Coordinates of C-alpha atoms and ligand atoms in Angstrom, one line a residue:
X1 CA 14.6 -3.0 3.9
X2 CA 13.2 -1.6 0.7
X3 CA 11.6 1.8 1.0
X4 CA 8.1 2.8 -0.3
X5 CA 6.4 6.0 -1.5
X6 CA 3.2 6.9 0.2
X7 CA 0.2 8.8 -1.3
X8 CA 1.6 12.0 0.1
X9 CA 3.8 12.1 -3.0
X10 CA 3.3 15.3 -5.0
X11 CA 5.0 13.9 -8.2
X12 CA 7.7 16.4 -8.1
X13 CA 10.0 14.1 -10.1
X14 CA 13.2 14.8 -8.2
X15 CA 13.7 11.4 -6.6
X16 CA 13.6 9.3 -9.8
X17 CA 16.9 10.4 -11.3
X18 CA 18.7 10.2 -7.9
X19 CA 18.1 6.5 -7.5
X20 CA 21.3 4.5 -8.3
X21 CA 19.3 1.3 -8.8
X22 CA 16.6 2.7 -11.1
X23 CA 14.1 1.5 -8.5
X24 CA 11.8 4.5 -8.7
X25 CA 9.3 4.7 -11.5
X26 CA 6.0 6.6 -12.2
X27 CA 3.1 4.4 -11.2
X28 CA -0.5 4.9 -12.1
X29 CA -0.9 8.0 -9.9
X30 CA 2.3 8.6 -8.0
X31 CA 5.9 7.5 -8.1
X32 CA 6.6 4.0 -6.8
X33 CA 9.6 2.0 -5.7
X34 CA 10.4 -1.5 -6.9
X35 CA 11.3 -3.4 -3.7
X36 CA 13.4 -5.9 -5.7
X37 CA 15.7 -3.1 -6.8
X38 CA 15.8 -0.8 -3.8
X39 CA 18.8 -1.5 -1.5
X40 CA 18.2 1.6 0.7
X41 CA 21.2 2.8 -1.4
X42 CA 23.4 0.2 0.3
X43 CA 26.5 -0.2 -2.0
X44 CA 26.2 3.3 -3.4
X45 CA 25.6 5.8 -0.6
X46 CA 25.5 6.1 3.1
X47 CA 22.0 7.4 3.2
X48 CA 18.9 6.7 1.0
X49 CA 19.2 9.4 -1.7
X50 CA 15.4 9.6 -2.3
X51 CA 14.7 10.2 1.4
X52 CA 17.3 12.9 1.4
X53 CA 15.8 14.8 -1.5
X54 CA 12.1 14.3 -1.1
X55 CA 10.5 17.6 -0.1
X56 CA 7.5 16.1 1.6
X57 CA 9.1 13.2 3.5
X58 CA 6.9 10.5 2.0
X59 CA 9.4 7.7 1.7
X60 CA 9.3 5.4 4.7
X61 CA 10.5 1.8 5.1
X62 CA 8.3 -0.8 3.4
X63 CA 7.1 -3.0 6.2
X64 CA 6.4 -5.8 3.7
X65 CA 10.1 -6.0 2.7
X66 CA 12.1 -6.4 5.9
X67 CA 15.7 -7.0 5.0
X68 CA 18.9 -7.0 6.9
X69 CA 21.9 -5.0 5.8
X70 CA 23.5 -8.2 4.7
X71 CA 20.5 -9.0 2.5
X72 CA 20.6 -5.5 1.1
X73 CA 24.3 -6.1 0.2
X74 CA 23.4 -9.3 -1.6
X75 CA 20.7 -7.5 -3.5
X76 CA 23.2 -4.8 -4.5
X77 CA 25.7 -7.4 -5.7
X78 CA 23.0 -9.2 -7.7
X79 CA 21.8 -6.0 -9.3
X80 CA 25.4 -5.1 -10.1
X81 CA 26.0 -8.5 -11.7
X82 CA 22.7 -8.2 -13.7
X83 CA 23.7 -4.8 -15.0
X84 CA 27.2 -6.0 -16.0
X85 CA 25.7 -9.0 -17.8
X86 CA 23.3 -6.7 -19.6
X87 CA 26.1 -4.4 -20.7
X88 CA 28.4 -7.2 -21.7
X89 CA 25.7 -9.0 -23.6
X90 CA 26.3 -7.2 -26.8
X91 CA 28.7 -9.7 -28.3
X92 CA 26.0 -12.0 -29.4
X93 CA 24.4 -9.6 -31.8
X94 CA 27.5 -7.6 -32.4
X95 CA 27.7 -4.8 -35.0
X96 CA 25.8 -5.2 -38.3
X97 CA 27.8 -7.1 -40.9
X98 CA 27.8 -5.7 -44.4
X99 CA 26.2 -8.0 -46.9
X100 CA 28.5 -9.1 -49.7
Ligands
SF4_1 S1 16.7 4.2 -1.1 FE1 18.1 4.4 -2.7 S2 17.9 2.5 -3.9 FE2 16.0 2.7 -2.6 S3 14.6 3.8 -4.0 FE3 15.6 5.3 -2.7 S4 17.3 6.1 -4.0 FE4 16.6 4.1 -4.8
SF4_2 S1 10.7 13.2 -4.2 FE1 9.0 12.6 -2.9 S2 7.3 13.9 -3.6 FE2 8.8 14.0 -5.2 S3 8.2 12.4 -6.6 FE3 9.7 11.5 -5.2 S4 8.4 10.6 -3.6 FE4 7.1 12.0 -4.7

């Protein structure tokens, strides 16, 4: 399942850089988690890194995004493929060519 951040968040900023999927971002008032990117850290770590580091324990499971471990793996693989495609997509534009 994806996780979520509750309104107990104190905006301490420590969880955002810990997320291996860039799923955490600053929302309108507090930090939020994109459920399409959160894999509960499956594929990267044994434990959710944001939960481990949050000083106020305000990151529970998101009940609207119930997912099995297998589904989380599939999400991890999709995110990894997307990232690889984004990084490898530089050949189209390529380096600037000097005008003759
Ligand atoms: S559980 Fe992992 S993937 Fe999900 S938001 Fe937290 S750090 Fe990111
Ligand atoms: S670590 Fe916890 S309190 Fe700090 S910004 Fe993240 S969710 Fe909010």
